[in-house]
XYZ file of C-alpha atoms in Angstrom:
722
model
C 27.255 97.728 116.523
C 27.299 100.571 114.059
C 24.920 101.483 111.292
C 25.607 103.638 108.250
C 25.201 107.396 108.307
C 22.003 108.683 106.735
C 21.976 111.401 104.066
C 20.562 113.816 106.664
C 23.424 113.181 109.116
C 26.298 115.682 109.371
C 29.772 114.583 108.363
C 31.400 116.076 111.452
C 30.480 117.557 114.817
C 32.767 119.619 117.039
C 35.880 118.543 115.168
C 34.904 114.849 115.240
C 34.581 113.081 111.910
C 31.470 110.883 112.051
C 31.880 107.269 110.930
C 28.502 105.704 111.654
C 25.486 105.511 113.935
C 25.664 103.711 117.268
C 22.004 104.268 118.082
C 19.047 106.603 117.801
C 16.113 107.462 119.990
C 13.408 110.020 120.482
C 15.796 112.645 121.841
C 18.663 112.356 119.405
C 21.367 110.234 117.879
C 24.608 108.700 119.144
C 27.350 108.586 116.520
C 30.683 106.848 116.337
C 33.225 109.593 115.731
C 36.932 109.993 115.280
C 39.046 112.782 116.719
C 41.759 114.587 114.795
C 44.315 112.475 116.660
C 42.613 109.262 115.532
C 40.818 108.307 118.754
C 37.311 106.854 118.664
C 34.493 108.528 120.569
C 30.753 108.194 121.043
C 29.119 111.531 120.208
C 25.661 112.060 121.718
C 23.727 114.752 119.800
C 20.437 116.171 121.066
C 17.707 117.194 118.643
C 17.186 120.945 118.306
C 13.523 120.599 119.360
C 14.562 119.378 122.809
C 17.441 121.837 123.046
C 14.952 124.683 122.621
C 13.444 123.728 125.982
C 15.341 125.696 128.631
C 14.776 123.043 131.321
C 16.031 120.307 129.022
C 19.137 122.304 128.123
C 19.768 122.886 131.815
C 19.571 119.137 132.439
C 21.947 118.430 129.566
C 24.390 121.058 130.818
C 24.231 119.364 134.210
C 24.921 115.966 132.593
C 28.081 117.358 131.012
C 29.253 118.901 134.267
C 28.514 115.717 136.222
C 30.255 113.398 133.790
C 33.361 115.611 133.631
C 33.763 115.473 137.402
C 34.016 111.674 137.507
C 37.472 110.185 137.042
C 37.567 106.407 137.352
C 38.948 103.592 135.187
C 35.490 102.025 135.393
C 33.484 105.104 134.323
C 33.471 106.320 130.737
C 35.509 109.516 130.288
C 34.191 112.718 128.698
C 36.425 113.950 125.869
C 34.474 117.004 124.719
C 31.107 118.733 124.780
C 29.187 121.811 123.696
C 25.971 122.148 125.700
C 25.329 125.594 124.174
C 25.280 124.481 120.508
C 22.040 124.587 118.504
C 22.135 120.806 118.776
C 24.036 120.177 122.043
C 26.511 117.317 121.995
C 28.638 115.302 124.369
C 31.594 113.110 123.338
C 32.880 110.253 125.476
C 35.538 107.629 124.955
C 34.151 104.859 122.783
C 33.830 101.436 124.421
C 33.728 98.745 121.697
C 31.887 96.168 123.731
C 28.358 94.950 124.497
C 26.264 96.154 127.383
C 25.875 93.876 130.378
C 22.210 93.524 129.402
C 23.146 92.208 125.977
C 25.901 89.943 127.288
C 23.591 88.272 129.818
C 20.730 88.153 127.327
C 22.871 86.401 124.718
C 25.267 84.368 126.851
C 23.277 83.681 130.004
C 23.985 84.486 133.692
C 27.566 85.056 134.788
C 29.317 82.737 137.251
C 29.757 83.895 140.842
C 33.403 84.928 140.423
C 32.555 87.034 137.370
C 29.765 88.787 139.253
C 32.035 89.495 142.220
C 34.741 90.994 139.996
C 32.148 93.033 138.133
C 30.667 94.237 141.417
C 34.036 95.281 142.796
C 34.882 97.419 139.773
C 31.456 99.043 139.614
C 31.575 99.718 143.355
C 34.879 101.517 142.775
C 33.240 103.565 140.028
C 30.381 104.521 142.367
C 32.884 105.439 145.074
C 34.329 108.052 142.702
C 30.873 109.224 141.637
C 29.828 109.738 145.253
C 33.165 111.352 146.160
C 32.282 114.105 143.689
C 28.989 114.705 145.479
C 26.961 113.003 142.743
C 24.285 110.323 142.665
C 24.059 108.394 139.387
C 20.388 107.355 139.825
C 20.252 104.978 136.829
C 22.627 102.090 137.519
C 21.273 99.298 135.328
C 22.624 96.580 132.972
C 22.093 98.752 129.914
C 24.328 101.439 131.409
C 27.304 99.128 131.906
C 29.491 98.355 128.888
C 31.916 95.434 128.943
C 35.342 96.253 127.536
C 38.448 94.145 127.231
C 39.979 95.739 130.319
C 36.872 95.855 132.486
C 33.385 97.380 132.653
C 32.463 101.029 132.117
C 29.606 102.822 133.859
C 27.976 105.191 131.378
C 25.128 107.708 131.050
C 25.209 110.353 133.738
C 22.190 112.002 132.160
C 20.149 112.025 135.382
C 23.011 112.272 137.868
C 22.822 115.240 140.176
C 24.488 116.804 143.158
C 22.919 116.499 146.576
C 22.162 120.228 146.648
C 20.763 120.452 143.084
C 17.203 121.554 142.518
C 15.255 118.725 140.958
C 14.060 119.738 137.493
C 11.150 117.327 137.397
C 7.670 117.357 138.813
C 7.155 115.902 142.253
C 5.359 112.790 141.026
C 7.883 111.746 138.363
C 9.982 108.670 139.050
C 13.502 109.162 137.709
C 15.322 105.943 136.863
C 14.502 102.536 135.426
C 11.798 100.507 137.233
C 13.196 97.161 138.288
C 16.649 98.643 138.937
C 15.837 101.607 141.153
C 15.684 101.885 144.906
C 12.612 102.014 147.171
C 13.325 105.686 147.882
C 13.265 106.393 144.131
C 10.037 104.406 143.751
C 8.399 106.458 146.508
C 8.440 109.854 144.856
C 7.294 111.557 148.034
C 10.188 110.085 149.980
C 12.679 112.833 149.262
C 15.694 112.874 146.953
C 17.703 109.639 146.733
C 21.227 109.616 148.141
C 24.332 107.523 147.415
C 22.765 104.475 149.084
C 20.205 104.461 146.280
C 22.960 103.671 143.771
C 24.106 100.780 145.967
C 20.593 99.303 145.883
C 20.537 99.637 142.087
C 23.945 97.993 141.895
C 22.545 95.105 143.934
C 19.708 94.753 141.411
C 22.231 94.821 138.574
C 24.434 92.146 140.157
C 21.407 89.962 140.889
C 20.473 90.239 137.213
C 24.015 89.319 136.182
C 23.961 86.264 138.479
C 20.487 84.944 137.584
C 19.593 86.434 134.207
C 16.469 88.102 135.603
C 15.681 91.301 137.547
C 15.241 90.629 141.284
C 11.796 92.247 141.338
C 10.551 90.535 138.198
C 9.074 92.143 135.114
C 5.762 93.806 134.438
C 4.186 97.218 134.306
C 6.051 100.117 135.855
C 3.458 100.391 138.624
C 3.840 96.711 139.521
C 7.635 96.958 139.574
C 7.573 100.033 141.776
C 5.176 98.336 144.202
C 7.307 95.196 144.466
C 10.490 97.233 144.891
C 9.002 98.968 147.912
C 7.083 96.082 149.497
C 8.419 92.701 148.291
C 11.614 90.826 149.008
C 13.961 90.364 146.039
C 13.979 87.072 144.153
C 17.522 85.780 144.686
C 16.889 82.129 143.879
C 19.888 80.706 142.070
C 22.420 83.183 143.493
C 25.480 81.185 144.487
C 27.294 81.189 147.835
C 29.839 83.928 148.240
C 27.428 86.416 146.713
C 24.047 85.959 148.377
C 24.846 87.824 151.623
C 26.406 90.711 149.715
C 23.333 91.125 147.532
C 20.988 90.937 150.498
C 22.865 93.767 152.187
C 22.792 95.896 149.014
C 19.049 95.296 148.613
C 18.055 96.274 152.143
C 14.926 98.435 152.125
C 16.481 100.767 154.701
C 19.211 102.862 153.011
C 21.136 103.053 156.293
C 21.637 99.260 156.286
C 23.291 99.136 152.851
C 27.087 99.062 152.571
C 28.929 102.074 151.221
C 30.794 101.435 147.954
C 34.199 101.294 149.724
C 33.029 98.477 151.995
C 31.260 96.730 149.148
C 34.428 96.786 147.008
C 36.399 95.312 149.920
C 33.846 92.504 150.363
C 34.033 91.637 146.669
C 37.802 91.362 146.335
C 38.777 88.738 143.753
C 42.024 87.830 142.018
C 41.489 89.537 138.656
C 44.494 91.531 137.409
C 43.627 94.883 135.865
C 43.379 94.655 132.086
C 42.593 90.928 132.165
C 39.506 89.312 130.668
C 40.062 85.990 132.434
C 37.283 86.749 134.899
C 34.649 86.534 132.147
C 33.239 83.365 130.544
C 34.662 82.453 127.153
C 31.398 83.211 125.354
C 31.314 86.768 126.720
C 34.980 87.260 125.826
C 34.162 86.133 122.315
C 31.318 88.645 122.124
C 33.617 91.468 123.264
C 36.264 90.381 120.753
C 33.777 90.295 117.916
C 32.591 93.811 118.723
C 36.162 95.059 118.933
C 37.059 93.403 115.637
C 34.122 95.082 113.911
C 35.995 98.355 114.123
C 38.321 97.110 111.424
C 35.444 97.226 108.951
C 34.616 100.875 109.598
C 35.601 103.456 106.991
C 38.953 105.163 107.384
C 40.007 103.195 110.435
C 43.336 101.853 109.356
C 44.975 98.985 111.238
C 47.894 100.083 113.376
C 51.157 98.229 112.969
C 51.856 96.442 116.241
C 55.044 94.764 115.092
C 57.268 95.044 112.001
C 56.857 92.695 109.073
C 58.951 92.078 106.012
C 58.099 93.638 102.696
C 56.391 90.571 101.338
C 54.523 89.661 104.502
C 53.476 86.168 105.580
C 51.458 83.962 103.297
C 47.756 83.510 103.910
C 48.357 79.975 105.210
C 50.963 81.313 107.601
C 48.533 83.976 108.777
C 45.918 81.306 109.407
C 48.399 79.364 111.548
C 49.475 82.466 113.486
C 45.957 83.767 114.061
C 45.552 84.352 117.827
C 42.665 83.294 119.997
C 40.174 85.969 120.987
C 41.628 86.173 124.485
C 45.114 86.497 123.003
C 43.864 89.086 120.523
C 42.380 91.179 123.303
C 45.467 90.873 125.442
C 47.608 92.053 122.528
C 45.359 94.929 121.563
C 44.675 96.268 125.052
C 41.224 97.387 123.959
C 42.326 99.578 121.064
C 41.940 96.886 118.388
C 45.578 97.216 117.258
C 46.400 94.469 114.820
C 49.470 93.835 112.720
C 48.938 95.204 109.236
C 49.812 91.866 107.698
C 47.248 89.920 109.742
C 44.490 92.458 110.320
C 42.309 91.605 107.341
C 42.619 87.873 107.853
C 41.782 88.130 111.557
C 38.757 90.310 110.821
C 37.495 87.810 108.260
C 37.903 84.943 110.721
C 36.043 86.745 113.485
C 33.358 88.145 111.230
C 32.550 85.071 109.142
C 30.187 84.762 106.225
C 32.093 87.141 103.983
C 31.125 87.640 100.330
C 33.570 87.287 97.482
C 31.959 87.971 94.137
C 35.240 87.283 92.367
C 34.729 83.513 92.621
C 34.931 82.058 89.144
C 31.913 80.414 87.574
C 28.182 80.803 88.200
C 26.947 80.214 91.716
C 23.417 79.300 92.778
C 21.156 81.871 94.373
C 19.408 80.802 97.571
C 17.253 82.131 100.364
C 17.036 80.380 103.705
C 14.325 79.607 106.223
C 15.405 79.112 109.810
C 12.447 77.953 111.854
C 11.128 75.625 114.505
C 10.042 72.704 112.351
C 9.907 70.063 115.081
C 9.390 71.760 118.467
C 6.680 73.454 120.477
C 6.134 76.237 117.947
C 6.491 73.852 115.017
C 3.057 74.650 113.542
C 4.045 78.277 112.926
C 7.537 77.293 111.759
C 6.293 74.695 109.290
C 3.687 77.131 107.942
C 6.437 79.667 107.262
C 8.636 77.095 105.528
C 5.713 75.986 103.348
C 4.746 79.538 102.418
C 8.325 80.454 101.492
C 8.799 77.229 99.510
C 5.625 77.878 97.512
C 6.909 81.346 96.579
C 10.259 79.917 95.463
C 8.638 77.143 93.416
C 6.317 79.610 91.702
C 9.261 81.846 90.846
C 11.227 78.941 89.374
C 8.299 78.210 87.028
C 8.368 81.731 85.583
C 9.402 82.058 81.972
C 12.447 84.224 81.408
C 13.483 84.282 85.054
C 17.013 85.714 85.429
C 18.220 82.974 87.804
C 17.193 79.737 89.490
C 16.430 80.045 93.178
C 17.027 77.425 95.873
C 15.537 77.215 99.353
C 17.745 76.150 102.270
C 16.232 75.276 105.653
C 17.518 74.996 109.203
C 15.334 73.357 111.863
C 16.253 74.825 115.262
C 13.426 73.093 117.151
C 12.715 76.371 118.939
C 15.858 75.860 121.058
C 18.160 78.925 121.298
C 21.381 76.869 121.344
C 20.324 74.968 118.235
C 19.235 78.217 116.644
C 22.644 79.785 117.186
C 24.383 76.788 115.604
C 21.949 76.782 112.682
C 22.511 80.493 112.079
C 26.259 79.987 111.868
C 25.805 77.215 109.316
C 23.394 79.330 107.289
C 25.734 82.323 107.393
C 28.648 80.152 106.288
C 26.732 79.117 103.147
C 27.930 81.832 100.782
C 25.078 81.175 98.358
C 22.371 82.124 100.892
C 21.542 85.788 100.272
C 18.710 86.278 102.806
C 17.045 84.274 105.586
C 13.453 84.206 106.859
C 12.987 83.489 110.573
C 13.424 82.377 113.272
C 10.031 81.498 114.714
C 10.243 82.717 118.341
C 11.696 85.664 120.224
C 14.158 83.493 122.144
C 15.600 81.931 119.012
C 15.675 85.299 117.240
C 17.712 86.826 120.051
C 20.093 83.864 119.862
C 20.860 84.411 116.165
C 20.708 88.157 115.527
C 24.390 88.610 116.307
C 25.510 85.849 113.937
C 23.487 87.130 111.016
C 24.607 90.675 111.715
C 28.276 89.684 111.696
C 27.755 88.108 108.285
C 25.683 91.077 107.077
C 23.159 88.444 105.980
C 19.621 89.899 105.770
C 17.373 88.343 108.414
C 13.647 88.900 107.919
C 11.597 88.014 111.016
C 8.068 86.923 110.126
C 6.686 85.876 113.536
C 9.051 86.985 116.351
C 7.837 90.317 117.692
C 9.205 91.296 121.115
C 10.439 94.806 121.784
C 13.744 93.323 122.924
C 14.478 92.554 119.272
C 14.736 96.308 118.733
C 16.701 97.021 121.910
C 19.854 97.138 119.843
C 20.417 98.480 116.351
C 21.398 95.705 113.941
C 22.771 96.213 110.453
C 21.024 93.350 108.651
C 17.725 92.880 110.512
C 14.283 93.520 109.007
C 11.150 93.160 111.097
C 8.347 92.012 108.782
C 5.518 92.527 111.259
C 4.461 95.065 113.878
C 5.992 94.514 117.305
C 4.007 92.787 120.047
C 3.472 96.157 121.709
C 2.139 97.662 118.460
C -0.228 94.721 118.049
C -1.810 95.619 121.390
C -2.445 99.258 120.452
C -5.778 98.583 118.660
C -7.205 97.005 121.823
C -7.427 100.463 123.393
C -8.702 101.971 120.116
C -11.466 99.369 120.060
C -12.424 100.036 123.673
C -12.425 103.807 123.160
C -14.990 103.337 120.389
C -17.081 100.759 122.240
C -18.527 103.158 124.799
C -18.443 100.517 127.520
C -19.222 101.910 130.979
C -16.863 101.501 133.932
C -13.087 101.231 134.078
C -11.166 98.915 131.799
C -9.778 95.946 133.685
C -6.257 95.037 132.547
C -4.896 91.785 133.967
C -1.209 91.037 133.450
C -0.373 87.402 134.066
C 3.370 87.144 134.668
C 3.277 83.592 133.339
C 3.444 85.360 129.982
C 6.780 86.950 131.015
C 8.075 89.795 128.831
C 5.291 89.402 126.293
C 2.593 89.935 128.915
C 4.409 92.962 130.305
C 4.744 94.607 126.891
C 1.100 94.001 126.020
C -0.231 95.234 129.360
C 2.066 98.257 129.399
C 1.118 99.536 125.943
C -2.574 98.848 126.552
C -2.501 100.815 129.801
C -0.594 103.665 128.167
C -3.059 103.887 125.284
C -6.049 103.792 127.632
C -4.587 106.710 129.565
C -4.032 108.535 126.281
C -7.738 108.119 125.521
C -8.507 109.228 129.115
C -10.296 105.968 129.851
C -10.399 104.860 133.490
C -8.199 101.884 134.219
C -8.152 99.122 136.832
C -4.871 97.159 136.450
C -3.928 93.975 138.268
C -0.849 91.750 138.120
C -0.699 88.102 139.175
C 2.493 86.092 139.814
C 3.727 83.574 137.284
C 2.188 80.133 137.680
C -1.013 81.339 139.347
C -3.628 78.658 138.716
C -6.570 80.064 140.685
C -7.529 83.355 139.028
C -10.960 83.541 140.638
C -9.958 85.969 143.431
C -8.362 88.510 141.099
C -11.231 88.290 138.591
C -13.733 88.751 141.423
C -11.806 91.773 142.676
C -11.859 93.351 139.217
C -15.575 92.751 138.844
C -16.203 94.301 142.268
C -14.334 97.354 140.972
C -17.036 97.655 138.313
C -14.947 97.015 135.221
C -16.931 97.506 132.034
C -14.511 95.633 129.808
C -11.627 93.237 130.249
C -8.162 92.870 128.716
C -6.043 89.827 129.539
C -2.296 89.844 128.843
C -0.701 86.453 129.280
C -0.663 82.952 127.835
C -3.591 81.072 126.220
C -4.065 78.695 129.168
C -4.408 81.625 131.570
C -6.805 83.331 129.182
C -8.951 80.197 129.202
C -9.129 80.249 133.003
C -10.088 83.939 132.978
C -12.713 83.331 130.282
C -14.349 80.602 132.348
C -14.355 82.741 135.501
C -15.966 85.647 133.624
C -18.517 83.381 131.931
C -19.495 81.915 135.294
C -20.556 85.380 136.450
C -22.443 86.158 133.237
C -19.955 88.863 132.213
C -20.467 89.425 128.463
C -19.031 92.903 128.007
C -15.982 93.432 125.742
C -13.247 90.895 126.421
C -9.994 91.292 124.550
C -6.522 89.798 124.394
C -3.311 90.191 122.381
C -1.843 87.746 119.901
C -0.516 85.009 122.213
C -4.094 84.014 123.049
C -4.857 83.224 119.399
C -3.994 79.596 119.975
C -6.001 76.343 119.932
C -5.175 75.929 123.639
C -7.469 78.878 124.412
C -10.521 77.610 122.546
C -9.977 74.004 123.659
C -9.606 74.758 127.383
C -12.118 77.625 127.586
C -14.837 75.841 125.609
C -17.990 77.911 125.181
C -16.550 80.591 127.503
C -14.187 81.655 124.699
C -17.023 82.808 122.430
C -17.122 86.550 121.935
C -13.499 87.256 122.808
C -11.653 89.551 120.388
C -7.941 88.932 119.782
C -5.457 91.205 117.993
C -2.748 89.560 115.896
C -0.049 90.361 113.352
C -1.212 87.603 110.990
C -4.288 86.913 108.919
C -6.385 83.886 108.125
C -5.651 83.732 104.383
C -8.635 81.440 103.779
C -10.896 84.320 104.838
C -8.955 87.035 103.003
C -10.197 87.793 99.470
C -6.792 89.123 98.363
C -5.210 85.793 99.298
C -7.621 83.579 97.333
C -5.077 82.609 94.650
C -2.451 81.901 97.304
C -4.868 79.771 99.332
C -5.831 77.755 96.257
C -2.197 77.186 95.281
C -1.300 76.222 98.855
C -4.078 73.627 99.023
C -2.996 72.167 95.703
C 0.622 71.980 96.816
C 0.192 70.692 100.372
C -3.313 69.204 100.479
C -4.438 71.364 103.417
C -5.401 74.986 104.097
C -2.550 77.360 104.995
C -1.781 77.805 108.668
C -1.103 81.056 110.442
C 2.043 82.816 109.126
C 2.089 80.808 105.868
C 0.777 83.742 103.825
C 3.041 86.199 105.657
C 6.095 84.054 104.871
C 4.923 83.754 101.257
C 4.759 87.557 101.045
C 8.168 87.958 102.706
C 9.795 85.485 100.317
C 8.271 87.331 97.359
C 9.578 90.600 98.781
C 13.101 89.159 98.753
C 12.624 87.640 95.298
C 11.457 90.966 93.909
C 14.553 92.778 95.145
C 16.830 90.004 93.853
C 15.274 90.320 90.395
C 15.767 94.101 90.422
C 19.370 93.688 91.525
C 20.037 91.097 88.796
C 18.757 93.474 86.153
C 20.791 96.385 87.534
C 23.943 94.249 87.655
C 23.275 92.666 84.226
C 22.793 89.228 85.666
C 25.237 89.591 88.533
C 24.117 88.723 92.019
C 24.105 91.348 94.770
C 26.213 91.006 97.885
C 24.421 90.422 101.139
C 25.200 93.967 102.258
C 23.779 95.407 99.039
C 20.644 93.350 99.509
C 20.177 94.690 103.055
C 20.050 98.236 101.677
C 17.685 97.262 98.870
C 15.301 95.477 101.239
C 15.238 98.261 103.818
C 14.296 100.776 101.118
C 11.728 98.492 99.496
C 7.957 98.415 99.577
C 5.920 95.375 98.646
C 2.185 94.860 98.408
C 1.607 91.286 99.442
C -1.560 89.264 99.766
C -1.662 89.993 103.511
C -0.463 93.596 103.851
C 1.857 96.264 102.516
C 5.473 95.851 103.596
C 7.760 98.817 104.199
C 10.617 99.508 106.600
C 12.529 102.284 108.287
C 15.803 102.336 106.321
C 17.911 103.242 109.347
C 17.050 100.172 111.430
C 14.836 97.835 109.394
C 11.838 98.137 111.716
C 8.398 97.577 110.231
C 6.786 100.790 108.978
C 3.559 99.431 107.512
C 0.186 98.622 109.034
C -0.446 94.991 109.786
C -2.638 94.355 112.838
C -5.779 92.261 112.454
C -8.719 91.274 114.639
C -10.019 87.746 115.128
C -12.944 86.656 117.279
C -14.190 83.359 118.639
C -17.480 81.953 117.331
C -18.777 78.508 118.246
C -15.426 77.502 119.644
C -13.358 78.515 116.601
C -11.434 81.629 115.613
C -12.971 83.750 112.854
C -11.033 86.427 110.994
C -12.615 89.893 111.278
C -10.185 91.948 109.195
C -7.842 94.860 109.747
C -7.843 96.260 113.284
C -8.649 99.944 113.789
C -5.642 102.244 113.820
C -5.297 105.157 116.239
C -6.053 108.567 114.740
C -3.058 110.289 113.176
């Protein structure tokens, strides 16, 4: 997906006209560009600060040389580069499709035949890479893009020849933990060879087949250890694929198949250029991404067949509109649509379009998509109540410029229901912004739908880093990420002066959340030069006594648990049984009645970081708390005040837009821009965002503690020094 260019962005680079942003990171920006001949390219531009480093420039020059040497239909082609420019750049053919990571994350694991076809084509790409004397060294789902005519292996940034001098220190692991080989994980084991890429390909195919990495998730250290010592988790891999993956994932490089043999073992009947080997949902995702190109500036539809001067009627175009598979077969990956049908097809694929020319006044509405009836229903209902209170208060204002409605969608915390609810919400042309959903899983299920409709989505409670793994055009994150919420734990411990190493226990029952929390805590502790004693336990571990005993024997002077509230309760009881009363901390997931109920008195004294407040204990929220009690007959739950603030943020920007447009309502796209540039002082915190991606730019982490079996709000958590 593309985002708009920022005022600081150049209009062209190396003869490429820039059309939008494909992504941005710490090292630079990737733009969507257009060549003088009209072709689309991805232009990777490195920041001048990095280019000033001679070693970095040498690595970038090597990336260009490596990528240019690879010629394969399944590897992205280099179209231009200037590694000597003040800001070095590299242009490659643009692939208008999702990454394998996104496709599996959104659509689920691929069937066996799809994985075999994918494996064959990627094995052929690696055969060409290795034939040029190169080793890719970062074969992972994020580095495989799915196009209409097959996958593309991208990012040769750390590829190198067998005789290259390694431009990294001896103890640096190059690659992505969880998708690298044992020889890469063992930095003293010598440089990885071509067999290393085969191992990584095996990890990638296992992920495609099961939806999870074969060595699990967790801290980098834990992943590296399991890669070297543990057998891969291949449960759920179907017949016809299991033996192939086992051979690819052999610990001994000599026992792995070479790409030529692997490609031969994975032969499937999938004609080149066909998408029939992919599930319908993935094909639809590829089609939607391809169709988005029609909305980019100055990309004019190419006439694929002649039409008469008048052209078909709109009803005729509706009848002739092809299926996504047919559309892709006709376009051949270049998104070539007949001029007469291009706009109609784009509108059908995109959905949720605005048309301010509709006669007569239309109601203004904001939506709340939340879990109102499932396992996270308490948080979802609190958000709906907070947003509704804000809307009702606005509608009682004298002289208000419009009446505001609230629309709700109960997804029950189920991703499939969430996706259907998002489509219904997006199809309601009167809904101008949506708050929600409640959980990470449901948020990931709906981000694409809201983005297609350019409908602002403001997440109040979902907080995983995976929400920011891709740049969305209409997303606003109204809270710090889960990782950011864990940062103050290390700040607190650095100020506490506790003796001994900090024990950090990652419970894999907490899945991605536990990994993020443990990883950022460990990183911050190292930044503060505090000694660390990390441990990881498998998911579902009931008896935590041995690991707690081991950590106490190591002399830990404080304890951080990253996992779920039930696991935290077990840890709390084990620590209490030994009389351990030194600092005990946990991230937000533990702030749950399950923890205090199951831990009992052992929970007292624990400190928990969270992205939400207790409005009943917050002086600035006194008026809100009073109004909430009057409206609902009970005190506000967690996230009610945050949703109230978020709704008022939206209302404030709608009022400004109405004044600027003399009573006219803004389009959804206009509202996205207004919201991303806005600031709002709510009763809980100050809201602000990074305009380029909608990520939260304010401070909003709070500490709670447990006293007499109940959580007590302590206030704002300490921030790291600037």
